Coordinates of C-alpha atoms in Angstrom, one line a residue:
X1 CA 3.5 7.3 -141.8
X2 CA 4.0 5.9 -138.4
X3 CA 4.5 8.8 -136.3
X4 CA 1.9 10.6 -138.0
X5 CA -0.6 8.2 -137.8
X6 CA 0.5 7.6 -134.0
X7 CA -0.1 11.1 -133.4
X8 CA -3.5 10.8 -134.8
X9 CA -4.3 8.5 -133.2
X10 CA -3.6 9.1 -129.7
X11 CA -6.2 12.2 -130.7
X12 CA -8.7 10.0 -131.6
X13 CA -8.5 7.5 -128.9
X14 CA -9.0 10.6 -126.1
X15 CA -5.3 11.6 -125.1
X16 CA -5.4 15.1 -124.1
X17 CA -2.2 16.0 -123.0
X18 CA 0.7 17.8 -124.8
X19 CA 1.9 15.7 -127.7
X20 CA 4.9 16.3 -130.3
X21 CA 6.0 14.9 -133.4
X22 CA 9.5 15.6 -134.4
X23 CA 10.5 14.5 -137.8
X24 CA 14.4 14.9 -139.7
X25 CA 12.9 16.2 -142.9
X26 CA 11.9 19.7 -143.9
X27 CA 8.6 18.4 -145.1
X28 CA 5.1 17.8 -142.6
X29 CA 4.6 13.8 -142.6
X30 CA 3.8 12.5 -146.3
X31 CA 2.9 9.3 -148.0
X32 CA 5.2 7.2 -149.4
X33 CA 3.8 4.8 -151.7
X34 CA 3.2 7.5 -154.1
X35 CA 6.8 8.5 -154.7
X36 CA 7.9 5.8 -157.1
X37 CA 3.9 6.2 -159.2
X38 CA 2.2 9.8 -159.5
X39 CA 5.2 12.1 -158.2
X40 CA 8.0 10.4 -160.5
X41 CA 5.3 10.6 -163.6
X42 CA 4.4 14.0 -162.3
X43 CA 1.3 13.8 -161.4
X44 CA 1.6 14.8 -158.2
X45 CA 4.2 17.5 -156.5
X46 CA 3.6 16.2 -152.7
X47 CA 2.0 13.5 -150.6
X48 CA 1.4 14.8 -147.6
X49 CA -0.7 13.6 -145.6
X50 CA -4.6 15.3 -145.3
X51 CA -4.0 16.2 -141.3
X52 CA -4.9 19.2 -139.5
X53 CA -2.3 19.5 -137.3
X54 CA -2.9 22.8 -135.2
X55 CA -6.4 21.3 -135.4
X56 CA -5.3 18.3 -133.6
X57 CA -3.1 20.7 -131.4
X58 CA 0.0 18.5 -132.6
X59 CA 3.6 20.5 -132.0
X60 CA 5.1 19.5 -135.1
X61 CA 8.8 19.9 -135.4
X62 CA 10.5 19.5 -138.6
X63 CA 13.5 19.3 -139.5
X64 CA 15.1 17.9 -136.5
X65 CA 17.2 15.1 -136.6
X66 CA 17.7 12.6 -133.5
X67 CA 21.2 12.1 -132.8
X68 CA 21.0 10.4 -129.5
X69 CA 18.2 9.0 -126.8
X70 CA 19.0 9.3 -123.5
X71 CA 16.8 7.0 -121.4
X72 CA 17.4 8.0 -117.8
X73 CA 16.6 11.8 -118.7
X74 CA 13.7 11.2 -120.7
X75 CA 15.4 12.9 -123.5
X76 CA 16.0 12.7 -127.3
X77 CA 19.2 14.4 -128.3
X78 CA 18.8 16.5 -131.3
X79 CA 21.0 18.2 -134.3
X80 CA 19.0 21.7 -132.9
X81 CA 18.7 20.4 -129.2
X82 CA 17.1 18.2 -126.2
X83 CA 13.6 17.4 -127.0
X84 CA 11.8 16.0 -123.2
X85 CA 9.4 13.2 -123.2
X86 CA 7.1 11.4 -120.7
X87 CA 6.5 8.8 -123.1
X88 CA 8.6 8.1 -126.6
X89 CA 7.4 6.2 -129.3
X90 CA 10.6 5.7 -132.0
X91 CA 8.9 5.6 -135.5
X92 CA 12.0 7.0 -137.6
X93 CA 11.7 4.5 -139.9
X94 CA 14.2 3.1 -142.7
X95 CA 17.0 4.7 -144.9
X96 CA 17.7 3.5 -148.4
X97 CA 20.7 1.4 -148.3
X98 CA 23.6 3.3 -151.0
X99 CA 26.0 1.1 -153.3
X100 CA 28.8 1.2 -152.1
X101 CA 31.3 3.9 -153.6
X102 CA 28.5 5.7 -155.4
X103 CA 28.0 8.6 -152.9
X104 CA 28.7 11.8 -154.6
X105 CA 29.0 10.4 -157.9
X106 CA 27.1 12.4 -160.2
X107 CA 24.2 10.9 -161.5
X108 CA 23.4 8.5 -158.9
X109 CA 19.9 8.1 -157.0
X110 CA 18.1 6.9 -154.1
X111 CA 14.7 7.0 -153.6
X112 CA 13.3 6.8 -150.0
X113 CA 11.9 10.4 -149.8
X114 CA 10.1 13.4 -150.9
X115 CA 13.1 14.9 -152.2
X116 CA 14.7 12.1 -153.6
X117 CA 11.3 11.6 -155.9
X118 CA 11.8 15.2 -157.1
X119 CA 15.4 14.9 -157.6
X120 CA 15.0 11.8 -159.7
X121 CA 12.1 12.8 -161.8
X122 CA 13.9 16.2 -163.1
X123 CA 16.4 13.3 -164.4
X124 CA 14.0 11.5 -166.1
X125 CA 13.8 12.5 -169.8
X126 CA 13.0 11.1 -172.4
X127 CA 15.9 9.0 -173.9
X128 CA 18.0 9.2 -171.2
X129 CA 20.3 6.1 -170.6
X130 CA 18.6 4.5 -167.0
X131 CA 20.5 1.6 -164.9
X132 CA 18.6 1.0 -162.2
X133 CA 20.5 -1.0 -159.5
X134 CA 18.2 -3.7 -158.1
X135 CA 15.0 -6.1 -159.3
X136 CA 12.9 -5.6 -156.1
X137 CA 9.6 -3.7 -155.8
X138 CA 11.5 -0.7 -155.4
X139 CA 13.1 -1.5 -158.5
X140 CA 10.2 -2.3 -161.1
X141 CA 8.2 0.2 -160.1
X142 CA 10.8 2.6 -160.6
X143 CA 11.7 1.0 -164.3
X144 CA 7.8 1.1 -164.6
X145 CA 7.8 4.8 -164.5
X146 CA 11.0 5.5 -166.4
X147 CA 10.2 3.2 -169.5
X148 CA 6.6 5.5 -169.2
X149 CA 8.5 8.5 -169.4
X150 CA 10.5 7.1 -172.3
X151 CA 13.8 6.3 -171.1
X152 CA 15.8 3.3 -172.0
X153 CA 15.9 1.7 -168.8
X154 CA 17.8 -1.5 -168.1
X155 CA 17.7 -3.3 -164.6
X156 CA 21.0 -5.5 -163.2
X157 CA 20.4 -7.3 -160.4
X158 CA 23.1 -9.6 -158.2
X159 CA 20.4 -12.6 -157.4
X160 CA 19.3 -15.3 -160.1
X161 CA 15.7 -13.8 -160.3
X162 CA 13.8 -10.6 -159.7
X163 CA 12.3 -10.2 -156.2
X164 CA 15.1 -12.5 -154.8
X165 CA 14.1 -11.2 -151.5
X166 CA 10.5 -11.4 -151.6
X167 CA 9.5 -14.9 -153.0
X168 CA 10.2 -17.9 -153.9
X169 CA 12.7 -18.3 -157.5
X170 CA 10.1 -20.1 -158.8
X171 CA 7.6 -16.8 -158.4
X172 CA 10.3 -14.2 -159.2
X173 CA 11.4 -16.1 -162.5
X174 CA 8.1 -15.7 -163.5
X175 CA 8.1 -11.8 -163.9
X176 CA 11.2 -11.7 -165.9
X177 CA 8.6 -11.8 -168.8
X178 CA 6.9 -8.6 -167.7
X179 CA 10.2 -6.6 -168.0
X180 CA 10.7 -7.7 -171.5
X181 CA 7.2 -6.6 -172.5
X182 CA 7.7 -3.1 -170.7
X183 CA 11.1 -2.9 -173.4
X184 CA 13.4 -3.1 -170.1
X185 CA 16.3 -5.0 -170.1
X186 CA 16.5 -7.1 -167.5
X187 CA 20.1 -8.5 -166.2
X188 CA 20.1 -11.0 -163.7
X189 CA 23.3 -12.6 -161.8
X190 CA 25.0 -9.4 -162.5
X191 CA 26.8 -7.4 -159.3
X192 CA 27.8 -3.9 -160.1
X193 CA 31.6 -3.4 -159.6
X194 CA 31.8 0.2 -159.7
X195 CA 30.1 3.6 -161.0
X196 CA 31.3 6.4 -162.6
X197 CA 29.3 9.2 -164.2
X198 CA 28.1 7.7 -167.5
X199 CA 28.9 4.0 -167.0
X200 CA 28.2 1.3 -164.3
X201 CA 30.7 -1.2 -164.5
X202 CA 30.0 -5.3 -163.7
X203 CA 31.8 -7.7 -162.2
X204 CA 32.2 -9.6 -165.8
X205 CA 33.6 -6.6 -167.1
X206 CA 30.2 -4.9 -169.2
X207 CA 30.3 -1.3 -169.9
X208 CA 27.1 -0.6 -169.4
X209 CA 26.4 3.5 -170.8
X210 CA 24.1 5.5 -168.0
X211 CA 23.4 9.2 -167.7
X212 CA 21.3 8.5 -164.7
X213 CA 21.4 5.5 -161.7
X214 CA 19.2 4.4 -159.3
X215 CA 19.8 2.5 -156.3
X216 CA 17.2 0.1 -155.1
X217 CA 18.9 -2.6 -153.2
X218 CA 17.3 -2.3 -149.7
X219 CA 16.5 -0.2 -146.2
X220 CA 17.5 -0.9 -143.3
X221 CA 15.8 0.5 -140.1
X222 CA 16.9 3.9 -139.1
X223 CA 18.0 3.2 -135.4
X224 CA 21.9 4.1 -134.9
X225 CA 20.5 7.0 -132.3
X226 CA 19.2 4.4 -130.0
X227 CA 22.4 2.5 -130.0
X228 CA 23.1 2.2 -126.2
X229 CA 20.1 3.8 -124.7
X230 CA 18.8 0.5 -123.3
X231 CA 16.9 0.1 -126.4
X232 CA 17.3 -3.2 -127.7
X233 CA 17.8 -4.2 -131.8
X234 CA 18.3 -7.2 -133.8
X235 CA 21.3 -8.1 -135.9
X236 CA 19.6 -6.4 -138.5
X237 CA 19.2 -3.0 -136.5
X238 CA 15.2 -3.2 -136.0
X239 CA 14.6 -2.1 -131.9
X240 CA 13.2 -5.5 -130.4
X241 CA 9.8 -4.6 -129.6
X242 CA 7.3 -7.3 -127.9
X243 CA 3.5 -8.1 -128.7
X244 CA 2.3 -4.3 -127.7
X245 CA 5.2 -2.6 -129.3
X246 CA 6.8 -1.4 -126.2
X247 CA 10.5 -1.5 -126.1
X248 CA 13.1 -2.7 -123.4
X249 CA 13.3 0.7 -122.4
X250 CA 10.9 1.6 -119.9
X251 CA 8.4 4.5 -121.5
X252 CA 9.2 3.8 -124.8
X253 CA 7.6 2.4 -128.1
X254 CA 8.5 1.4 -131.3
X255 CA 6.3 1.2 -134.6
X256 CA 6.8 1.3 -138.3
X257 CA 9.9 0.7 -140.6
X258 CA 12.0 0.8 -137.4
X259 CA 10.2 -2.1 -135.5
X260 CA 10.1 -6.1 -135.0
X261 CA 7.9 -7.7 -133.4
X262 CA 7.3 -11.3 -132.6
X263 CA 4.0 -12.8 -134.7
X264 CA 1.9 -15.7 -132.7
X265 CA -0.1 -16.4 -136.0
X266 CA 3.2 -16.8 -138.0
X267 CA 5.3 -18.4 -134.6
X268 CA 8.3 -15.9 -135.7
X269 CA 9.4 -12.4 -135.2
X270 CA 8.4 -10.0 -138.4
X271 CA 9.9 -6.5 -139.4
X272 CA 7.5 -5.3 -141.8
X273 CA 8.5 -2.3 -144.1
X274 CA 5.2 -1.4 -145.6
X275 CA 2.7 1.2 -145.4
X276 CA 0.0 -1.2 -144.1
X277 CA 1.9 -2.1 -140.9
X278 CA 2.4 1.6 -140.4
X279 CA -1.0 2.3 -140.1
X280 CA -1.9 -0.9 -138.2
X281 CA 0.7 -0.8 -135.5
X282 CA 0.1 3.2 -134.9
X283 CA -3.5 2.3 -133.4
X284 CA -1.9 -0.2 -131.5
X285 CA 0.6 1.8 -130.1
X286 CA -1.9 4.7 -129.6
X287 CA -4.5 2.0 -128.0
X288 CA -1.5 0.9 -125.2
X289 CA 0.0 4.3 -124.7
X290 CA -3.8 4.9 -123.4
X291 CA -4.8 1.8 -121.8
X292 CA -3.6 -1.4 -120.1
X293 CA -5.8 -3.9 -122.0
X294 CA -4.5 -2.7 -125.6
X295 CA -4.6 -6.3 -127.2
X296 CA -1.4 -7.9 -128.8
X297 CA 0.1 -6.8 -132.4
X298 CA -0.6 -9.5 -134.1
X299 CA -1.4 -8.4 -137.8
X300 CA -1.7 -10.4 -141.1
X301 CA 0.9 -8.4 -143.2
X302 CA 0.1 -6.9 -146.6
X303 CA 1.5 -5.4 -149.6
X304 CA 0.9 -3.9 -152.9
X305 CA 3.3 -3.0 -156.0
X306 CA 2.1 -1.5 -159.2
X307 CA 4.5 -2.4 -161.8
X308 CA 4.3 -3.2 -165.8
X309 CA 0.7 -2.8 -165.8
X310 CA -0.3 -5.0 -163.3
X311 CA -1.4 -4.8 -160.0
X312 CA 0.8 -7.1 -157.6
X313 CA -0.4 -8.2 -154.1
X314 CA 0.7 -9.9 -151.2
X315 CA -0.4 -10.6 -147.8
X316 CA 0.3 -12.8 -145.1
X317 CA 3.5 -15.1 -144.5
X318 CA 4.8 -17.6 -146.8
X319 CA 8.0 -19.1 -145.4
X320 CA 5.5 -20.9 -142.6
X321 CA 3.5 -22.5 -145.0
X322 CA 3.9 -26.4 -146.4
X323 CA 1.9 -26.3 -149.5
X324 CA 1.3 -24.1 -152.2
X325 CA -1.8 -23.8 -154.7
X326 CA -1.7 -22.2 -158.0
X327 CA -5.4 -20.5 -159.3
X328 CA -4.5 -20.1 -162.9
X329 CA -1.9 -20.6 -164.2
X330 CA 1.3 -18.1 -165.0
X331 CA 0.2 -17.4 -168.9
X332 CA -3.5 -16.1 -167.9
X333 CA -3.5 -12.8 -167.2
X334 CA -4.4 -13.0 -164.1
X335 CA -3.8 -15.2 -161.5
X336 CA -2.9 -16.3 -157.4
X337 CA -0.8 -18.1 -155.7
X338 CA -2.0 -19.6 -151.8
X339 CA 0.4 -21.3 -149.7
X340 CA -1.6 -23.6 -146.8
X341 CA 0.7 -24.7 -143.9
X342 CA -1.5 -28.1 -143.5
X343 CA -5.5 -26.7 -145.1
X344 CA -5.1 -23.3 -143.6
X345 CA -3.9 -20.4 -145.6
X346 CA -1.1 -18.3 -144.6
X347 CA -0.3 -16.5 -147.7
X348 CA -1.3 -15.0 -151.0
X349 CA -0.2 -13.3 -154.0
X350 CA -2.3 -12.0 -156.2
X351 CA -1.5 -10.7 -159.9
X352 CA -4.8 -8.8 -160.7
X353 CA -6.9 -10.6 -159.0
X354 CA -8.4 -8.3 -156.3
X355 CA -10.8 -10.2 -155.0
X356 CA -8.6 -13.1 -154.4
X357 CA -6.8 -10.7 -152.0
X358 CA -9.8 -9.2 -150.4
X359 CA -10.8 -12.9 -149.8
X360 CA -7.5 -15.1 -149.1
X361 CA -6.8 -12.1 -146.4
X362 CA -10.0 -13.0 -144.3
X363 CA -9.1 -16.7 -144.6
X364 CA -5.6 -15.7 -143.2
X365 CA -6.8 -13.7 -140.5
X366 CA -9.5 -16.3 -139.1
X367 CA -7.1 -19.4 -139.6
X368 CA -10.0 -20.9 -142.0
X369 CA -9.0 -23.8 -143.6
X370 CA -9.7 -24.8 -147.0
X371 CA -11.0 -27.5 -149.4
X372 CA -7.7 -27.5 -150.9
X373 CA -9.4 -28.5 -154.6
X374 CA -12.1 -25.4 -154.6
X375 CA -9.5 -23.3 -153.8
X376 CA -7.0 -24.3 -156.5
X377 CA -9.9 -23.2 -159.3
X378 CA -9.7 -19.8 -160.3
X379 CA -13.6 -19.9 -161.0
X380 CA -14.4 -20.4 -157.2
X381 CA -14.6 -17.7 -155.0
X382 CA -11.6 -18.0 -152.0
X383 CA -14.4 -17.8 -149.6
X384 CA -16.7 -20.5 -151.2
X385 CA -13.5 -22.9 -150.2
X386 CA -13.4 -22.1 -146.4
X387 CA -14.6 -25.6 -144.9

């Protein structure tokens, strides 16, 4: 999504010059949201994105993995060879983080990419045994579509709650309800000890019978080529980019999956893995490969998950805030949550309530505070509460 959206971009904004996207899989640059929706319930075969690339006289190379960037020679190291640049922007993303011991084991599943969501749907029958490994978005989406495609799907997960790495406990508790309604069977507090094919084993000893297991326990950014290029990362790999996305290497960028970068609305750094700051940071990019006076990367992140039915979203940054509002309450069937830090919203999360998002967003974006008593009733509009 990055890169290709990069690419585009640069077109759009005027650049002229020669321009190449190189890309490790076999396929032209695809969506990604769609893999763990339509193509696992097979209503789609591909994703790919709805580009014209001899159109926009992009030299697209696929199937090329970088091994190695070499900053001095203004060269990316390749599995078929040395790519030149002038200017490099890095958008290679995240790879699916693997339980430990389970590569090779029959059976077993990731799904990051085109070809995992292929592989993983031919195993999806009906009545087959599903363990999926992992109660994040990844996860219930993925249990979404199984239990739709009639498998007996049960979901273990190591943390207390579902979405232990998203939100609060007190929000992730409150989905454990919309497992049980699915007919999933939801295990929390439970770390897998081992897999073998037919059976993931728990730390407490449960057999637990599976003819097919998915792992959904994380990414993490896809950087070990730049490892001592001069490219700088965090602890937790991401390359250090500043308020432009340009990295401590001279020349190059860094956008997507693969990318942090520090947030004045928020006062923190962010890595963002979602399509949204794909798309967002690719202008960006594009705008200051082009220009001096690109302005700062500074976006109001947002998310969305489809899962049991219900349409999940989230935008914004919670762990700044010092408040939180409820609008409804966890039995309607809809219903928001906004954390204020002070009368200003900084976050949202919206269970089928569109508008709310639409709305809340805005709010975000502008630093609007808030009556905090209109906009704790679900009958006000978020924007009839900005003061």
């Amino acid at each position: 999504m990055a890169g290709a959206q990069t690419a585009a971009a640069l077109r759009q904004q005027g650049w002229t010059g020669r321009l190449t996207l190189l890309g490790d899989e076999p396929h032209p640059p695809y969506d990604r949201p769609p893999l763990s929706k339509d193509v696992l319930l097979g209503k789609a075969d591909s994703t790919a994105f709805d580009l014209d690339w001899a159109a926009l006289d992009v030299e697209l190379l696929t199937g090329r993995r970088a091994l190695r960037l070499d900053g001095a020679a203004r060269t990316v190291h390749t599995d078929a060879g040395p790519v030149g640049y002038d200017r490099l922007v890095a958008a290679t993303g995240a790879t699916a983080v693997p339980l430990p011991g389970t590569q090779g084991v029959p059976g077993v599943h990731l799904l990051r990419t085109a070809d995992d969501a292929l592989a993983l749907r031919t195993a999806l029958r009906p009545g087959v045994r599903v363990v999926i490994v992992g109660a994040g978005w990844i996860g219930a989406e993925t249990a979404t579509a199984a239990r739709q495609l009639g498998c007996a799907v049960t979901v273990v997960e190591a943390a207390d709650q579902p979405l232990a790495g998203a939100l609060p406990a007190d929000l992730g508790r409150l989905t454990r309800d919309w497992y049980a309604a699915a007919g999933v069977e939801l295990r929390t507090g439970a770390a897998v000890a081992s897999v073998e094919p037919g059976a993931v084993h728990l730390a407490d000893a449960t057999r637990l019978a599976a003819d097919v297991v998915v792992v959904g326990i994380g990414a993490r950014p896809a950087t070990g080529w730049l490892h001592g290029s001069g490219v700088d990362l965090d602890g937790g790999g991401a390359v250090l980019a500043d308020a432009r996305l340009r990295t401590t290497l001279p020349g190059v960028h860094a956008v997507g999956d693969c990318a942090s970068f520090p947030s004045a609305r928020f006062a923190t750094r962010l890595t963002v893995q979602h399509w949204d700051n794909a798309m967002l940071g690719a202008r960006t990019v594009a705008a200051d490969l082009l220009g001096p006076d690109a302005p700062p990367y500074d976006p109001v992140p947002y998310f969305w998950s489809e899962q049991f039915g219900r349409m999940v979203q989230y935008t914004g940054h919670h762990p700044s805030a010092d408040r939180l509002l409820w609008r409804g309450t966890p039995e309607d069937a809809s219903w928001t949550v906004l954390w204020l830090r002070g009368d200003v919203p900084v976050a949202l999360l919206a269970v089928d309530r569109p508008r709310d998002l639409v709305q809340g967003r805005r709010l975000i974006e502008r630093s609007t505070p808030v009556d905090p008593a209109a906009a704790a009733d679900p009958g006000t509009p978020l924007k009839s509460a900005a003061r």
